[in-house]
XYZ file of C-alpha atoms in Angstrom:
311
model
C 0.702 24.888 11.885
C 0.018 21.435 11.793
C 0.769 19.592 8.580
C -2.257 17.464 8.659
C -5.957 18.365 8.196
C -8.782 17.084 10.352
C -12.550 16.492 10.406
C -14.032 17.502 13.595
C -17.032 15.335 13.312
C -15.922 12.037 13.830
C -18.938 10.032 13.490
C -18.314 9.020 9.727
C -14.882 7.795 10.617
C -16.175 5.355 13.391
C -19.102 4.341 11.458
C -16.729 2.936 9.017
C -14.899 1.269 11.483
C -17.756 -0.397 13.431
C -19.050 -1.490 10.032
C -15.953 -3.531 9.597
C -16.406 -5.109 13.028
C -19.968 -5.980 12.539
C -19.075 -8.114 9.571
C -18.256 -11.724 10.031
C -14.633 -12.705 8.994
C -14.173 -15.499 6.607
C -12.659 -18.806 7.755
C -9.009 -19.104 6.957
C -9.877 -21.952 4.747
C -12.142 -20.000 2.555
C -9.579 -16.987 2.369
C -6.875 -19.119 1.357
C -8.854 -20.631 -1.375
C -10.098 -17.165 -2.384
C -6.657 -15.567 -2.360
C -5.306 -18.611 -4.733
C -1.837 -17.162 -2.989
C -1.984 -14.015 -4.833
C -0.489 -11.153 -2.817
C 0.957 -13.252 0.068
C 4.480 -13.210 1.037
C 5.740 -16.282 -0.594
C 8.133 -17.325 -3.179
C 5.381 -17.397 -5.803
C 6.364 -15.720 -9.165
C 3.840 -14.370 -11.336
C 5.282 -14.339 -14.642
C 4.514 -11.446 -17.217
C 2.573 -9.662 -14.457
C 2.603 -7.491 -11.565
C 3.630 -9.269 -8.099
C 3.186 -7.368 -4.740
C 5.005 -9.109 -1.976
C 2.916 -7.414 0.856
C 1.886 -9.860 3.410
C -1.923 -10.441 3.106
C -1.980 -13.697 5.241
C -5.538 -14.062 6.032
C -5.092 -14.686 9.722
C -3.128 -11.505 9.796
C -5.880 -9.661 8.163
C -8.313 -10.843 10.488
C -6.265 -9.512 13.459
C -5.698 -6.103 11.855
C -9.474 -5.677 11.202
C -10.235 -6.741 14.839
C -7.706 -4.592 16.195
C -8.880 -1.629 13.930
C -12.393 -1.865 15.385
C -11.191 -1.855 18.751
C -9.127 0.975 18.278
C -11.662 3.078 16.665
C -13.903 2.361 19.826
C -11.288 3.874 21.968
C -10.862 6.668 19.742
C -14.582 7.505 19.867
C -14.711 7.512 23.458
C -11.908 10.132 23.401
C -13.664 12.228 21.007
C -10.574 12.280 18.658
C -10.568 14.011 15.392
C -9.839 12.078 12.102
C -6.855 13.287 10.001
C -8.338 13.621 6.453
C -5.164 14.705 4.492
C -1.902 16.705 4.829
C 1.769 16.504 4.032
C 3.553 13.443 4.420
C 7.335 13.693 4.633
C 9.397 11.198 2.618
C 12.793 9.714 3.164
C 14.234 7.949 0.221
C 16.847 5.235 0.388
C 18.653 4.122 -2.881
C 20.252 0.694 -2.421
C 22.609 -0.278 -5.115
C 25.624 -2.584 -6.226
C 27.381 0.121 -8.065
C 27.418 3.119 -10.184
C 24.580 3.433 -13.056
C 20.918 3.024 -13.170
C 21.593 -0.646 -14.090
C 23.423 -1.191 -10.826
C 20.357 0.303 -9.048
C 21.949 3.814 -8.490
C 18.750 5.655 -9.834
C 18.870 9.209 -10.834
C 17.770 12.231 -8.781
C 15.292 12.870 -11.980
C 13.733 9.355 -11.506
C 13.091 9.787 -7.772
C 11.666 13.380 -8.414
C 9.469 11.943 -11.063
C 8.292 9.135 -8.838
C 7.459 11.964 -6.175
C 5.254 13.567 -8.892
C 3.559 10.282 -9.642
C 2.805 9.920 -5.922
C 1.147 13.505 -5.301
C -0.849 13.172 -8.680
C -2.276 9.663 -7.480
C -3.249 10.833 -3.912
C -3.979 14.455 -4.709
C -5.403 15.369 -8.291
C -8.569 15.948 -10.231
C -9.263 12.181 -10.406
C -7.963 11.593 -6.873
C -8.888 14.776 -4.876
C -7.984 13.145 -1.418
C -5.645 15.655 -0.013
C -2.731 13.811 0.753
C 0.731 15.188 -0.652
C 4.326 13.781 -0.342
C 7.271 15.986 0.643
C 10.778 14.564 -0.111
C 12.762 15.443 2.902
C 16.165 13.484 2.196
C 17.851 10.971 -0.188
C 20.560 8.739 0.906
C 22.592 6.247 -1.343
C 24.009 3.070 -0.004
C 26.197 0.525 -1.946
C 25.768 -3.031 -0.520
C 25.589 -5.751 -2.811
C 24.193 -8.085 -0.034
C 21.262 -5.560 0.629
C 20.620 -4.949 -3.028
C 19.529 -8.557 -3.952
C 18.384 -9.671 -0.447
C 16.007 -6.712 0.229
C 12.972 -9.104 0.177
C 14.901 -11.589 2.451
C 16.991 -12.039 5.531
C 18.540 -8.804 4.829
C 15.498 -6.822 5.083
C 15.802 -6.099 8.781
C 19.338 -4.992 8.823
C 18.910 -2.769 5.723
C 15.813 -0.924 7.442
C 17.354 -0.891 10.864
C 20.223 1.060 9.416
C 18.482 3.499 7.249
C 14.703 4.151 8.612
C 14.273 7.673 9.412
C 11.189 9.643 11.095
C 8.138 8.516 12.985
C 4.792 6.635 11.996
C 3.687 9.407 9.977
C 6.632 9.640 7.836
C 7.095 7.500 4.711
C 10.175 5.637 4.144
C 10.934 4.341 0.593
C 13.642 1.993 -0.327
C 14.559 0.989 -3.799
C 16.747 -2.192 -4.515
C 16.417 -5.535 -6.473
C 13.763 -7.818 -4.823
C 13.883 -11.456 -5.542
C 11.269 -13.773 -6.899
C 10.002 -11.491 -9.364
C 8.519 -9.054 -6.763
C 7.816 -5.368 -7.771
C 7.452 -4.042 -4.400
C 6.082 -4.618 -0.847
C 5.075 -2.625 1.977
C 4.185 -2.467 5.812
C 0.616 -1.881 6.984
C -0.077 0.855 9.566
C -0.803 -1.552 12.205
C 2.457 -3.068 12.275
C 4.338 0.267 13.128
C 4.028 0.109 16.796
C 5.663 -3.502 17.089
C 8.336 -2.878 14.405
C 8.732 0.571 13.780
C 12.110 0.180 12.040
C 10.534 -2.054 9.486
C 8.007 0.601 8.549
C 7.874 1.783 4.813
C 7.892 0.408 1.277
C 10.311 -1.398 -0.755
C 10.540 -0.881 -4.806
C 12.141 -2.513 -7.404
C 14.411 0.362 -8.741
C 13.595 -0.077 -12.347
C 9.617 0.170 -11.682
C 10.449 4.089 -11.043
C 9.441 6.403 -13.931
C 11.960 5.782 -16.573
C 12.995 2.514 -15.516
C 13.148 -0.676 -17.592
C 10.262 -2.745 -15.953
C 7.882 -2.114 -18.491
C 4.834 -2.033 -18.290
C 5.328 -1.233 -14.927
C 7.885 1.627 -15.010
C 5.501 4.541 -14.892
C 5.692 4.740 -10.872
C 2.669 3.065 -9.926
C 4.174 0.500 -8.060
C 5.034 2.968 -5.699
C 1.390 4.300 -5.608
C 0.234 0.625 -5.103
C 2.525 -0.002 -1.991
C 1.887 3.452 -0.478
C -1.821 2.320 -0.721
C -0.930 -0.695 1.579
C 1.057 1.662 3.729
C -1.965 3.710 4.123
C -4.100 0.660 4.919
C -5.577 -0.588 1.676
C -5.751 -4.197 0.607
C -5.815 -5.547 -2.876
C -9.076 -5.163 -4.648
C -9.305 -8.816 -5.142
C -8.737 -9.527 -1.579
C -10.837 -12.449 -0.533
C -12.124 -13.042 -4.209
C -16.145 -13.171 -4.467
C -16.265 -14.192 -0.829
C -16.813 -12.497 2.652
C -15.628 -9.060 3.254
C -13.329 -8.681 0.167
C -11.008 -5.509 0.649
C -13.174 -4.067 3.471
C -14.172 -1.290 0.973
C -17.833 -1.086 -0.078
C -17.421 0.890 -3.185
C -14.760 -1.369 -4.897
C -16.708 -4.116 -6.891
C -15.848 -7.793 -5.818
C -13.070 -9.260 -8.089
C -12.263 -13.010 -8.114
C -8.349 -12.927 -8.989
C -5.937 -10.230 -10.059
C -6.306 -8.437 -13.360
C -3.249 -8.289 -15.571
C -2.574 -5.971 -18.830
C -5.828 -3.818 -18.944
C -8.762 -5.898 -19.669
C -11.678 -3.758 -20.394
C -15.174 -4.965 -19.103
C -13.640 -7.843 -17.089
C -16.412 -9.238 -14.617
C -15.186 -12.106 -12.544
C -17.694 -11.966 -9.702
C -21.347 -12.140 -11.492
C -24.867 -11.925 -10.015
C -26.978 -9.611 -8.293
C -24.862 -9.773 -5.209
C -21.843 -8.416 -7.142
C -22.734 -5.266 -8.993
C -20.216 -3.473 -11.182
C -17.479 -4.773 -13.346
C -13.734 -5.543 -12.022
C -12.090 -2.256 -10.715
C -9.168 -2.764 -13.211
C -8.363 0.875 -13.168
C -7.685 0.781 -9.299
C -4.383 1.329 -8.022
C -4.909 -1.628 -5.703
C -5.421 -4.156 -8.879
C -2.428 -5.764 -10.627
C -2.999 -4.197 -13.996
C -0.493 -2.197 -15.902
C 0.685 1.161 -14.690
C -0.924 2.773 -17.867
C -4.250 1.050 -16.938
C -4.456 2.144 -13.321
C -5.548 5.767 -12.203
C -7.733 5.873 -9.207
C -8.673 5.278 -5.802
C -12.224 5.078 -4.751
C -13.940 7.382 -2.169
C -14.096 4.415 0.141
C -10.545 3.650 -0.146
C -9.886 7.370 0.779
C -12.043 7.038 3.898
C -10.151 3.839 4.816
C -6.841 5.282 4.368
C -7.901 8.586 6.445
C -9.305 6.190 9.225
C -6.008 4.061 9.156
C -3.639 6.931 9.333
C -5.741 8.476 12.232
C -5.693 5.252 14.242
C -2.120 4.008 13.533
C 0.253 6.915 12.544
C -0.883 10.315 13.425
C 1.472 11.483 16.243
C 2.779 7.921 16.783
């Protein structure tokens, strides 16, 4: 029996993808100005706030969306069903510089609690999206260079040595990323060209019970898995263009930090709704974020179908 669930009527999936292709991409200059360098893979440090190192270069996003639309058209022609949930196997890689949690050697309890957070975020009453995560294996590697350089030139060597599984398996690496980064991820579309680099990387102290308060409840992993499933930041593009390519997440001019209730940075009749500060794809505190939207779930299903299922 397959571990994934399918939706036989494929029209909804492809309608979403074709809607993306029908939209005009913003110019690189507009996008760069709107992003204000947030969420791009750069040495920028956001002090006293969440910083995700996932590569959101505007040109890269434009290529992803163009490719996504083209592949959706191909899948439609093939009458392929859509994956709408299932169980994702997880390979957990603990990179440390010695014994003890302070050296990155996180406990089994922290790993198990992190898995519980992921399962609650993707398949609970607030988020009934049908995705679950099954911990298959944990390995531990003592390597001082990898530990501190996992967001640098050592990333490729670390992942090439440790990566397991295929496109629909999740590899999680914990270490001590540089430049104030809490985590980063690869997008689904990148698997084919660089399968060994696929997965998410987390600051070890962001796991439940870690010391990276207020980002120590495990939702850095939730945020990065969102990217791994194909989501962008809610503030992507600011108040311009296509934003995060999800219709039911209100436009947001810039990242939100802390938990600023009733924040509304994109105003006017074109921008209904206040900023989605409770969304896992913003930058708010772990205690503030608790949901994915229906549109985000649809996008994750479509991205998984297109780039990960049986790849």
